[in-house]
Coordinates of N, CA and C in Angstrom, one line a residue:
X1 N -19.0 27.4 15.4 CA -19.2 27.9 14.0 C -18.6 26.9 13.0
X2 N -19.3 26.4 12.0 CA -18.7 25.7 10.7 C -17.7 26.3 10.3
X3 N -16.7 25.2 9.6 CA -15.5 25.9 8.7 C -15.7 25.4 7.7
X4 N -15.3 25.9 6.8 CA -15.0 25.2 5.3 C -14.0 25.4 4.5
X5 N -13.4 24.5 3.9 CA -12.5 24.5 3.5 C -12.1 24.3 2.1
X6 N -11.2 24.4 0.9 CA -11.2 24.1 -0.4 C -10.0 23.5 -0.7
X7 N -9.5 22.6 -1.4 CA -8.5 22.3 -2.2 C -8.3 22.1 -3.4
X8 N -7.6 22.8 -4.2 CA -6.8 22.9 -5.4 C -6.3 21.4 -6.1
X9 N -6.2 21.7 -6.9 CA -6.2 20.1 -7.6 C -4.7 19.3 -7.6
X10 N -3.6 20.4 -6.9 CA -2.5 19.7 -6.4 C -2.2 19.1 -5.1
X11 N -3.1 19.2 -4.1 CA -3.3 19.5 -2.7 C -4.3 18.4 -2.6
X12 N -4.2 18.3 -0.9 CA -5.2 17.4 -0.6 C -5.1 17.1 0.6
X13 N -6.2 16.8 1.3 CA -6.4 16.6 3.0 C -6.1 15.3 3.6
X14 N -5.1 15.5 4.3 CA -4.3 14.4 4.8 C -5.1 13.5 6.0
X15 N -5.4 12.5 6.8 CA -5.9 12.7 7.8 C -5.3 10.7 8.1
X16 N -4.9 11.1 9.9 CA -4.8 11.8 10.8 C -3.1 12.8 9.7
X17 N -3.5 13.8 10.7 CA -2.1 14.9 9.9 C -0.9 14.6 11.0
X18 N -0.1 13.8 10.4 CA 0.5 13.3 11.5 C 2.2 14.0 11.1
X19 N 2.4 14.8 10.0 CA 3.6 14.8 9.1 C 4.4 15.7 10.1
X20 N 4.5 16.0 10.7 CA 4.9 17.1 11.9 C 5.8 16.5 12.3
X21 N 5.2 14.9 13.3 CA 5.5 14.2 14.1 C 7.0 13.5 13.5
X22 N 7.6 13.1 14.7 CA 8.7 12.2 14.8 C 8.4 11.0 14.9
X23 N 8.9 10.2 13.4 CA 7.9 8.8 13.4 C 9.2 8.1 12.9
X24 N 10.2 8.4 12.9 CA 11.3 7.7 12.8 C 11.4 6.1 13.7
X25 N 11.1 4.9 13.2 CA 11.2 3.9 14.5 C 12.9 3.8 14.7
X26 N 12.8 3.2 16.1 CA 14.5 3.4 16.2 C 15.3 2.3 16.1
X27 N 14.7 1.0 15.6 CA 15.5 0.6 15.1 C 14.7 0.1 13.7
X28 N 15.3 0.1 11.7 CA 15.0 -0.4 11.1 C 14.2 -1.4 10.8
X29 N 13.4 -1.1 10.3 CA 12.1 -2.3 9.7 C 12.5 -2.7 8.4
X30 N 11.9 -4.1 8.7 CA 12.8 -5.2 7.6 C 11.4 -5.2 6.7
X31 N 11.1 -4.7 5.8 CA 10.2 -4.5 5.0 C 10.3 -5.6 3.8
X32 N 9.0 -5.9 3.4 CA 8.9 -7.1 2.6 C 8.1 -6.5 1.7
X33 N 8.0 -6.4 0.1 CA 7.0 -5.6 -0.7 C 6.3 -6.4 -1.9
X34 N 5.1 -6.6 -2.1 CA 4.3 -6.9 -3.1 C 4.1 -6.0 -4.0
X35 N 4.0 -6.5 -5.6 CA 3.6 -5.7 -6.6 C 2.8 -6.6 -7.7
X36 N 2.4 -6.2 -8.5 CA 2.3 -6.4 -9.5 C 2.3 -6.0 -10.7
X37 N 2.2 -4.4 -10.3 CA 2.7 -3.9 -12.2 C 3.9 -2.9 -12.2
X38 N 3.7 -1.3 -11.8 CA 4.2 -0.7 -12.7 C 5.3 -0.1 -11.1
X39 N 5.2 -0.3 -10.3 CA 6.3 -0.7 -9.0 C 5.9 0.9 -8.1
X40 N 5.6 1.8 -8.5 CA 5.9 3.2 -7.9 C 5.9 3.6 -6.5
X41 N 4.8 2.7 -6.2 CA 4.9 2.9 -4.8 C 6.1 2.0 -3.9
X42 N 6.6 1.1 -4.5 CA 7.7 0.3 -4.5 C 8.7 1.6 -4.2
X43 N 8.7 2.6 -4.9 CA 10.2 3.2 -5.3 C 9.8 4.3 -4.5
X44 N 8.6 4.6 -4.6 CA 8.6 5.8 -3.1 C 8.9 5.6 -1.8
X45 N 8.9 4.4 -1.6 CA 9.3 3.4 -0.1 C 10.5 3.6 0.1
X46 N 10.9 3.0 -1.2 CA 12.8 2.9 -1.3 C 13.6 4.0 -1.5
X47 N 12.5 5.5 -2.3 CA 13.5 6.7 -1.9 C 13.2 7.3 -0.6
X48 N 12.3 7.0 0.0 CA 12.0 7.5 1.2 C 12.7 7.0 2.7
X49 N 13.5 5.8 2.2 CA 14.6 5.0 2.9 C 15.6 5.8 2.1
X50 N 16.0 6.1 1.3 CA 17.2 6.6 0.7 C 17.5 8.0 1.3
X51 N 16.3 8.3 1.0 CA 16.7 10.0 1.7 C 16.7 10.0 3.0
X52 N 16.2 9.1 4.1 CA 16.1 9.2 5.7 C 15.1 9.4 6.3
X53 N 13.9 9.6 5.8 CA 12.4 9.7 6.3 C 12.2 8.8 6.3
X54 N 12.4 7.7 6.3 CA 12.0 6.3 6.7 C 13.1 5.5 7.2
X55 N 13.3 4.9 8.4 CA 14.2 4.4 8.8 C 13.9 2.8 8.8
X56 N 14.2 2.0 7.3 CA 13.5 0.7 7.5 C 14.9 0.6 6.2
X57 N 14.8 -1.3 5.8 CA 15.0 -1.8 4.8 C 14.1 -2.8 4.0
X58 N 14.6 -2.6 3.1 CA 13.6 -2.9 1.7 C 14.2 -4.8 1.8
X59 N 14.1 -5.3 2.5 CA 13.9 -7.3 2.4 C 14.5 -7.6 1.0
X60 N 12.8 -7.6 0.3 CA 12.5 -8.4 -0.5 C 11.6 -8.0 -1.3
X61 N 11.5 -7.9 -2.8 CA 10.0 -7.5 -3.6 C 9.6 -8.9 -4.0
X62 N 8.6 -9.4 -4.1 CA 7.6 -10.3 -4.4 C 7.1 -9.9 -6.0
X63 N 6.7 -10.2 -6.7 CA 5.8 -10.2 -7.6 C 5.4 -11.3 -8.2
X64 N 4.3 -10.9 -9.1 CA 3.2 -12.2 -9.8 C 3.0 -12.4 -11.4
X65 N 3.8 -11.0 -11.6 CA 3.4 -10.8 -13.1 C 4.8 -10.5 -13.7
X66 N 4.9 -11.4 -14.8 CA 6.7 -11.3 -15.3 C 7.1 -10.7 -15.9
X67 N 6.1 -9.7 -16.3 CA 6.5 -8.1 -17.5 C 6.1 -7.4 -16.0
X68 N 6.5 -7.2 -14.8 CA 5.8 -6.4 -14.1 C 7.3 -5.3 -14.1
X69 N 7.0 -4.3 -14.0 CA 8.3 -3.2 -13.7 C 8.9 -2.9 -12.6
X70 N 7.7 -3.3 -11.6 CA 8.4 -3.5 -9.9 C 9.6 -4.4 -10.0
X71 N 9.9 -5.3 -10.6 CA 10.5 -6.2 -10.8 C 12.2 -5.3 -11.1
X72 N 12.0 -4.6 -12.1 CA 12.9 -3.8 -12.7 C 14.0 -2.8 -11.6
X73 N 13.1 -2.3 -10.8 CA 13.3 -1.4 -10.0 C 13.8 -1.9 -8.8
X74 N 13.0 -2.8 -8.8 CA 14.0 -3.2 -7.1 C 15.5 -3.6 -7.7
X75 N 15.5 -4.6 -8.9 CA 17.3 -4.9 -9.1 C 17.9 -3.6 -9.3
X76 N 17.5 -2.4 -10.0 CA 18.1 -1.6 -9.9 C 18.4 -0.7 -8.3
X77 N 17.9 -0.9 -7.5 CA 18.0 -0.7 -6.5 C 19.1 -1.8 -5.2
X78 N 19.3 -3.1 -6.0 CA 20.1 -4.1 -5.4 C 19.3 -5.0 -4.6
X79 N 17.7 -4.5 -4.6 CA 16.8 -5.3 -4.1 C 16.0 -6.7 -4.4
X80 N 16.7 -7.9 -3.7 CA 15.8 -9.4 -4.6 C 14.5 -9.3 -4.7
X81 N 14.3 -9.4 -6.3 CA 13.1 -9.6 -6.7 C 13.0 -11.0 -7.0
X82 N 11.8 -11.6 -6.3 CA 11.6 -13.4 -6.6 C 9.9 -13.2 -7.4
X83 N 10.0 -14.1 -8.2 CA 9.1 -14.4 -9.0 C 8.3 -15.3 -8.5
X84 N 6.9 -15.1 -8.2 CA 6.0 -16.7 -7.9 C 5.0 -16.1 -8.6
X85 N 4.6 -17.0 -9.8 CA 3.7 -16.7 -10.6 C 2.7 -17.6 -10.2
X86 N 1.2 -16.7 -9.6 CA -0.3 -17.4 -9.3 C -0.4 -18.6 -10.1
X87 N -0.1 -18.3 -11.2 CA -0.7 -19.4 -12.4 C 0.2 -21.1 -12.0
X88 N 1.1 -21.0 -11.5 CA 1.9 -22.2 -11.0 C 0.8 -23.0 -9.8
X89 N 0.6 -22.4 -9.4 CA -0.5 -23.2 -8.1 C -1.9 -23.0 -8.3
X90 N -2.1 -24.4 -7.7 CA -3.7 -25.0 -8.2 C -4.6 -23.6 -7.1
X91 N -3.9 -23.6 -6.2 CA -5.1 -22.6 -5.1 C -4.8 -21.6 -5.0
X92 N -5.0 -20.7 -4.3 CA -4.7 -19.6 -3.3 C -3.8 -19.5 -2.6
X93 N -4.1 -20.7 -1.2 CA -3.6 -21.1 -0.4 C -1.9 -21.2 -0.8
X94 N -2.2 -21.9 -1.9 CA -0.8 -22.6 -2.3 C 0.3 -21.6 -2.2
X95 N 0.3 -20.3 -3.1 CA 0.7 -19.3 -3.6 C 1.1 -18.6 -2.4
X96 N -0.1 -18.2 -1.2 CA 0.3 -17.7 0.1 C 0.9 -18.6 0.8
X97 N 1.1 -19.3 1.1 CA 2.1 -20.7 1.8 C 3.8 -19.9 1.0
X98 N 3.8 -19.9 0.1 CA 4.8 -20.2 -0.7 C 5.1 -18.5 -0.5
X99 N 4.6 -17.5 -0.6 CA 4.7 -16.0 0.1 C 5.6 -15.6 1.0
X100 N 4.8 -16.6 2.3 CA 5.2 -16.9 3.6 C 6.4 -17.4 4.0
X101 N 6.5 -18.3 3.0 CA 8.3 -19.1 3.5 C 8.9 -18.5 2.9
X102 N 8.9 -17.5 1.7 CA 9.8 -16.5 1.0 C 9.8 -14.9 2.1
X103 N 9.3 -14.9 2.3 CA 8.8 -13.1 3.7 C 9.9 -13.8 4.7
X104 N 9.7 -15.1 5.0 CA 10.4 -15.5 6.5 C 12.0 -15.7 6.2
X105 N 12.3 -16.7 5.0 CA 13.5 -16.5 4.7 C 14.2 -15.2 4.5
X106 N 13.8 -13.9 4.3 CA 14.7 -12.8 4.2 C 14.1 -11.8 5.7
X107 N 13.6 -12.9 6.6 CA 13.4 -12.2 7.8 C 12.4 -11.2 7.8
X108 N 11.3 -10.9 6.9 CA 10.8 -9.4 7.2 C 10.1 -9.0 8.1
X109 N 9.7 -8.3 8.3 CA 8.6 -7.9 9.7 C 7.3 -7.5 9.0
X110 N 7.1 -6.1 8.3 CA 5.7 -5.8 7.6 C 6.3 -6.1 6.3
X111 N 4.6 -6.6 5.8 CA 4.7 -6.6 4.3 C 3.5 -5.3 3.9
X112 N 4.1 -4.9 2.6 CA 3.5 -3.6 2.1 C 2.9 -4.4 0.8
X113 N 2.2 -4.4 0.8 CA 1.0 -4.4 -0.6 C 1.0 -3.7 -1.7
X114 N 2.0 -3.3 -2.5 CA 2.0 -1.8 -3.2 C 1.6 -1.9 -4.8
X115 N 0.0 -2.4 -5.0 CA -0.4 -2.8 -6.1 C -0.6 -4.3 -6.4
X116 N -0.8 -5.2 -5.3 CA -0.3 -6.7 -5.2 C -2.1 -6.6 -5.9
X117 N -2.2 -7.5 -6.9 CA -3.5 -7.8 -7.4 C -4.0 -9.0 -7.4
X118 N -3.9 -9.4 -6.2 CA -4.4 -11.2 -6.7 C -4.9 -10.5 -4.7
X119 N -6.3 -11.6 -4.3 CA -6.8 -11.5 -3.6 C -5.9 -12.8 -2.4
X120 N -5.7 -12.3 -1.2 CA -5.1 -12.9 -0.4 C -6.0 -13.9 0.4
X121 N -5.4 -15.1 0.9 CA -6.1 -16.3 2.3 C -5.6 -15.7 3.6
X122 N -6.3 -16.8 4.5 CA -5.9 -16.3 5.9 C -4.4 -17.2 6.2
X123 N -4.1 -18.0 5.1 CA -2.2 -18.6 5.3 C -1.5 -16.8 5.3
X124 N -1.7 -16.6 4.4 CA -0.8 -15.0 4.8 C -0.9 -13.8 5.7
X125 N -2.3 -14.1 6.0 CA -2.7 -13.0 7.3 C -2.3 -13.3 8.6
X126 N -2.3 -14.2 8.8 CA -2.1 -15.4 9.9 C -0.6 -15.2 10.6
X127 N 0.1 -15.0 9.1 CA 2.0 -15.0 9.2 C 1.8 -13.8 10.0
X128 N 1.4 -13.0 9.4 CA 1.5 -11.4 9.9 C 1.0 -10.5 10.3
X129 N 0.3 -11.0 11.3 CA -1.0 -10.3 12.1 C -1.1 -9.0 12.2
X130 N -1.7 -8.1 11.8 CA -1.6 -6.7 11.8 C -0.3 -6.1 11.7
X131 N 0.5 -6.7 10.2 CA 1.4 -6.3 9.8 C 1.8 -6.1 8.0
X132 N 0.6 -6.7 7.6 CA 0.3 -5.9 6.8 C -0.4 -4.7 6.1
X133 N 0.0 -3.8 5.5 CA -0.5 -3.0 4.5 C -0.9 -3.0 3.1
X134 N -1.9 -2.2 2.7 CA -2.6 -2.2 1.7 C -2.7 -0.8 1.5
X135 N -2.3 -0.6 0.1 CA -3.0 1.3 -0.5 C -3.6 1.0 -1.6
X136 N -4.7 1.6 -1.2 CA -6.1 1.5 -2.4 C -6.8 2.7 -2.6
X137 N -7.0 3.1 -4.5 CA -7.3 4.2 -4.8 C -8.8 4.5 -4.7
X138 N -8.8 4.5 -3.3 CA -10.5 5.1 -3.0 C -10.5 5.6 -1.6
X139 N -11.5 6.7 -1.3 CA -11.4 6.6 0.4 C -12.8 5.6 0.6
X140 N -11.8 4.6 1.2 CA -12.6 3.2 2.1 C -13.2 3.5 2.8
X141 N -14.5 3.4 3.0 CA -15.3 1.7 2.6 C -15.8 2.0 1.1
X142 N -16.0 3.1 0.4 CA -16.3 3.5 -0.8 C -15.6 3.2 -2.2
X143 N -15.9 2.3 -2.9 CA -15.4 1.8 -3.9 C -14.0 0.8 -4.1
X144 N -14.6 -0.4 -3.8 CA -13.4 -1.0 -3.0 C -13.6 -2.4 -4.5
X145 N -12.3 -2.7 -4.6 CA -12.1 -3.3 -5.6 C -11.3 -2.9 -6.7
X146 N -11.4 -3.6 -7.7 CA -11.0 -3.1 -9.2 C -11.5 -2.0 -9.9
X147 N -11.0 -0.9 -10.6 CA -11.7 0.2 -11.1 C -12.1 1.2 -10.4
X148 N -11.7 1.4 -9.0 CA -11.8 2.2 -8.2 C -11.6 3.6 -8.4
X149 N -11.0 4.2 -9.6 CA -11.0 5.5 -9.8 C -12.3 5.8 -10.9
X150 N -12.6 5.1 -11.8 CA -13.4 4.7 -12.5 C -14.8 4.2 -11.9
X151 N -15.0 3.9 -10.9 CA -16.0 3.8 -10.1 C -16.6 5.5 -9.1
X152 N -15.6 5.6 -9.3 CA -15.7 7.1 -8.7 C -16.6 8.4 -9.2
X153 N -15.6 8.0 -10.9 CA -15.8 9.0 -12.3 C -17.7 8.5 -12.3
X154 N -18.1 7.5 -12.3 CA -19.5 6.8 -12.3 C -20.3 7.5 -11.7
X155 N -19.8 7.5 -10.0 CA -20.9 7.5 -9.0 C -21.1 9.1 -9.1
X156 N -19.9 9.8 -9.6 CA -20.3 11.7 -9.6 C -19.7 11.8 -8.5
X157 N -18.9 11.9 -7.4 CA -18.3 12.0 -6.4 C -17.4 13.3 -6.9
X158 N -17.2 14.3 -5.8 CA -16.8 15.5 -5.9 C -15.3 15.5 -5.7
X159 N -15.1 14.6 -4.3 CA -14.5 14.2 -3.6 C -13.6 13.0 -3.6
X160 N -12.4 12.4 -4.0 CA -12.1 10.7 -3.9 C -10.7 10.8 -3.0
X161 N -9.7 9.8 -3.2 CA -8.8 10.1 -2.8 C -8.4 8.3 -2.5
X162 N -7.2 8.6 -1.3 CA -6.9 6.9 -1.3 C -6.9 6.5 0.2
X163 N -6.1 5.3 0.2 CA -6.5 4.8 1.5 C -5.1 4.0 2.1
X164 N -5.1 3.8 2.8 CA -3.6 2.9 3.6 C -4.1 2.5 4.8
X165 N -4.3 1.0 4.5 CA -5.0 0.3 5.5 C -4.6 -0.9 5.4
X166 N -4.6 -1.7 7.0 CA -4.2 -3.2 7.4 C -5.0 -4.0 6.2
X167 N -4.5 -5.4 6.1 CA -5.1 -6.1 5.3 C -5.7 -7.0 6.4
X168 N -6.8 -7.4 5.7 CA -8.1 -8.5 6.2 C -8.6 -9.5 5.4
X169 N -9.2 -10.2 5.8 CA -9.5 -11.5 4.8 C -10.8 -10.6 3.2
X170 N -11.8 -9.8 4.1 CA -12.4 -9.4 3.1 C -11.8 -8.3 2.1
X171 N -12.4 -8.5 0.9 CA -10.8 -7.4 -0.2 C -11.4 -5.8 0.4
X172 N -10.1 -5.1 0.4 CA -9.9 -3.6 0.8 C -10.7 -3.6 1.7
X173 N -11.0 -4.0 2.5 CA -11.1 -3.9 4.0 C -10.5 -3.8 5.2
X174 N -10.5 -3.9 6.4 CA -9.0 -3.5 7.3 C -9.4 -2.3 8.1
X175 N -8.8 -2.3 9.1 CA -8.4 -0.7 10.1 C -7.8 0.0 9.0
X176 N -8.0 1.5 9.0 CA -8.0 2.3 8.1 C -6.6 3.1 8.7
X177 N -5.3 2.9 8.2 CA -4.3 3.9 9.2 C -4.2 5.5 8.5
X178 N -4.1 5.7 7.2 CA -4.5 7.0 6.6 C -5.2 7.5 5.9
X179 N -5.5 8.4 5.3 CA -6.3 8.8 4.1 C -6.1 9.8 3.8
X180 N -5.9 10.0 2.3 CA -5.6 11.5 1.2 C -7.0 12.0 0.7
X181 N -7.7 13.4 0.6 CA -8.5 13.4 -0.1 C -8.3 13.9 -1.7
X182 N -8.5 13.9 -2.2 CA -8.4 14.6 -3.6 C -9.7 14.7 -4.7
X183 N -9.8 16.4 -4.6 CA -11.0 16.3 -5.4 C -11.2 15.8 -7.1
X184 N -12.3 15.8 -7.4 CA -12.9 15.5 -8.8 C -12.8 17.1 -9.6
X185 N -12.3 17.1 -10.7 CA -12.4 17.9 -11.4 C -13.7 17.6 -12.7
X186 N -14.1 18.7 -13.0 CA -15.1 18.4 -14.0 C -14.9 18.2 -15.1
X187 N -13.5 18.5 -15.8 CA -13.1 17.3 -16.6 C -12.4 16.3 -16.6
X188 N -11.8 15.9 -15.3 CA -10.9 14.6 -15.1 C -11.5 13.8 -15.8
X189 N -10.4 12.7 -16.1 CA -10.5 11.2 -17.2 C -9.9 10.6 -15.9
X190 N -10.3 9.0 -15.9 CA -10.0 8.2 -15.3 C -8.3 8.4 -15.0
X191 N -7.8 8.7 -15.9 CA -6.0 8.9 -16.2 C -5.4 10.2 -15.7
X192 N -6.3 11.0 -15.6 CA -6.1 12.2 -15.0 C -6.1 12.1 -13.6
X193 N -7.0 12.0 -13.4 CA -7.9 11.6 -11.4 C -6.4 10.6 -11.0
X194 N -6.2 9.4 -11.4 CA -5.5 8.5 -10.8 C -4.0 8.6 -11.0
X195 N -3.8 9.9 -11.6 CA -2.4 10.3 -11.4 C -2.2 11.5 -10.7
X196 N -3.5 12.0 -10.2 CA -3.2 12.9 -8.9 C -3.6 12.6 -7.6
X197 N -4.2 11.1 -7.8 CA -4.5 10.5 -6.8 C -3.1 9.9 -6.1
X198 N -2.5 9.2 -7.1 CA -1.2 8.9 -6.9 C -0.3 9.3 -6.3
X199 N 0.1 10.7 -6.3 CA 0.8 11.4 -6.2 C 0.7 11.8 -4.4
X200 N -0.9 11.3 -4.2 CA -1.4 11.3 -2.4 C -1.0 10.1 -1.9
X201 N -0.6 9.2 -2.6 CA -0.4 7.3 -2.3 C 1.1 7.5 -1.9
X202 N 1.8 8.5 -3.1 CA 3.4 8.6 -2.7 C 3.6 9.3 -1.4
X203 N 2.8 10.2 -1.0 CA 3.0 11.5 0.4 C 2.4 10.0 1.9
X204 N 1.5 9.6 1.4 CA 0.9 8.8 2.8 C 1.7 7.4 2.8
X205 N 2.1 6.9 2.1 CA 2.7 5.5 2.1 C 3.9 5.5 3.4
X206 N 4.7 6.0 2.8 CA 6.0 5.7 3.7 C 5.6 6.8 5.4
X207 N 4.5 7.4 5.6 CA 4.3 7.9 6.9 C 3.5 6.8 7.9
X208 N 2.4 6.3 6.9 CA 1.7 5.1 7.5 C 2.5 3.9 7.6
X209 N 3.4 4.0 6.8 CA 4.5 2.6 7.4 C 4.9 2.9 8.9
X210 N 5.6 4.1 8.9 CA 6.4 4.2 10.3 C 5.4 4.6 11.0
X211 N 3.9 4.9 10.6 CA 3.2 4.8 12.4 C 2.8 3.8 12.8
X212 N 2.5 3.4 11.7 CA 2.0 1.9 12.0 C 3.5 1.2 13.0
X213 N 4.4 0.6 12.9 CA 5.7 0.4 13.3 C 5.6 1.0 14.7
X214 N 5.4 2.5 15.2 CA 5.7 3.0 16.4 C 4.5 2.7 17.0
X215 N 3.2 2.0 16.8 CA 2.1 1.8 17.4 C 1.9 3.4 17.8
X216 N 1.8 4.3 16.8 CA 1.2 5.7 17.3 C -0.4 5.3 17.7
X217 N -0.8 5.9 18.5 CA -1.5 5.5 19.5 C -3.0 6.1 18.7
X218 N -2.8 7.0 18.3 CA -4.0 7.7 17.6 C -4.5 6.5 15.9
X219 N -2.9 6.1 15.6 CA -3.5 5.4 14.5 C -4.3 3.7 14.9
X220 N -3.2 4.0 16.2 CA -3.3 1.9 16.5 C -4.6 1.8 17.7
X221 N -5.4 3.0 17.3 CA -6.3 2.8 18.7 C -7.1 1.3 18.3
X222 N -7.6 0.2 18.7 CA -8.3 -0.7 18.5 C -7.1 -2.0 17.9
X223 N -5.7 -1.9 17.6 CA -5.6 -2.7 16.5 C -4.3 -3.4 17.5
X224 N -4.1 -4.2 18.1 CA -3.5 -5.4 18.8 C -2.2 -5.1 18.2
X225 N -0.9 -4.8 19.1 CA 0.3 -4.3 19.2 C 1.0 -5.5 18.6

């Protein structure tokens, strides 16, 4: 027999629903974090290390943009934030080279993506082979890119939500480790939708770090230990 199900505009379908589980890794993950603007998923990482649901440390924050507020938050938190502005290097390449010896110098193991807006080479994938993360406000493969909640509001989708997935050379692409659903309301605004989307980015982020890390088996089916 079919089921069906509804959710309320605070709520939202988690999947795999792993929140039960003991995903504590047992020894600390040396976390390395990318941003570029306004830091939050930065600071859900770092209170979710604060409070004990995540058993990792925060490295290092990266950013690209020098009004960015990620920036802000990691020093208040005692976290080095280093500046490498894209615009200094002629390539891509350059920029990820320069990533890479900054990730290795403060030792980290995964790097988390948390708003990083500049498209990555295979010099950075390379470093950290299925150890990166990516959260993107869409459920992937659907509306992948820039404008992604706004792409949503377009297509009429009832349904949106986000994503937390490995990084790959193609943008927002990758093994898919979670996904939040969250519905469309019939008057949501772009500003509306992507601040209760958000709010699924803060619940899945720090759980998909530590499965990913314990190689839960359900998430890492296919994805090289």
């Amino acid at each position: 027999m079919s089921q069906y199900y509804s959710i309320d505009a605070e709520s939202s379908l988690i999947s795999p629903d792993i929140t039960s589980h003991n995903l504590q890794p047992i020894k600390p993950l040396k976390l390395g974090v990318m941003a570029s603007g306004n830091g939050s998923n930065f600071e859900v990482v770092a209170q979710a290390i604060q409070e004990g649901k995540l058993n990792a440390q925060i490295q290092v924050l990266i950013y690209n943009n020098p009004s960015a507020k990620a920036a802000v938050r990691a020093t208040n938190r005692g976290v080095d934030a280093v500046f490498l502005n894209h615009r200094d290097y002629k390539k891509r390449e350059d920029l990820d080279r320069e990533i890479v010896k900054t990730l290795r110098q403060y030792d980290v193991e995964f790097v988390i993506m948390a708003g990083w807006m500049r498209l990555v080479t295979q010099e950075l994938i390379d470093a950290f082979p299925n150890k990166i993360i990516n959260i993107h406000p869409s459920l992937l493969p659907s509306f992948k890119g820039v404008r992604a909640v706004e792409q949503a509001l377009e297509a009429g989708v009832k349904i949106t939500g986000c994503t937390v997935h490995l990084l790959c050379l193609e943008m927002d692409s990758g093994p898919i480790l979670m996904q939040a659903a969250v519905p469309v309301l019939p008057d949501d605004t772009a500003e509306t939708l992507h601040a209760r989307i958000q709010i699924q980015e803060h619940r899945i982020l720090p759980l998909a770090i530590a499965a990913l890390a314990e190689g839960n088996a359900s998430l890492a089916e296919g994805i090289a230990d």
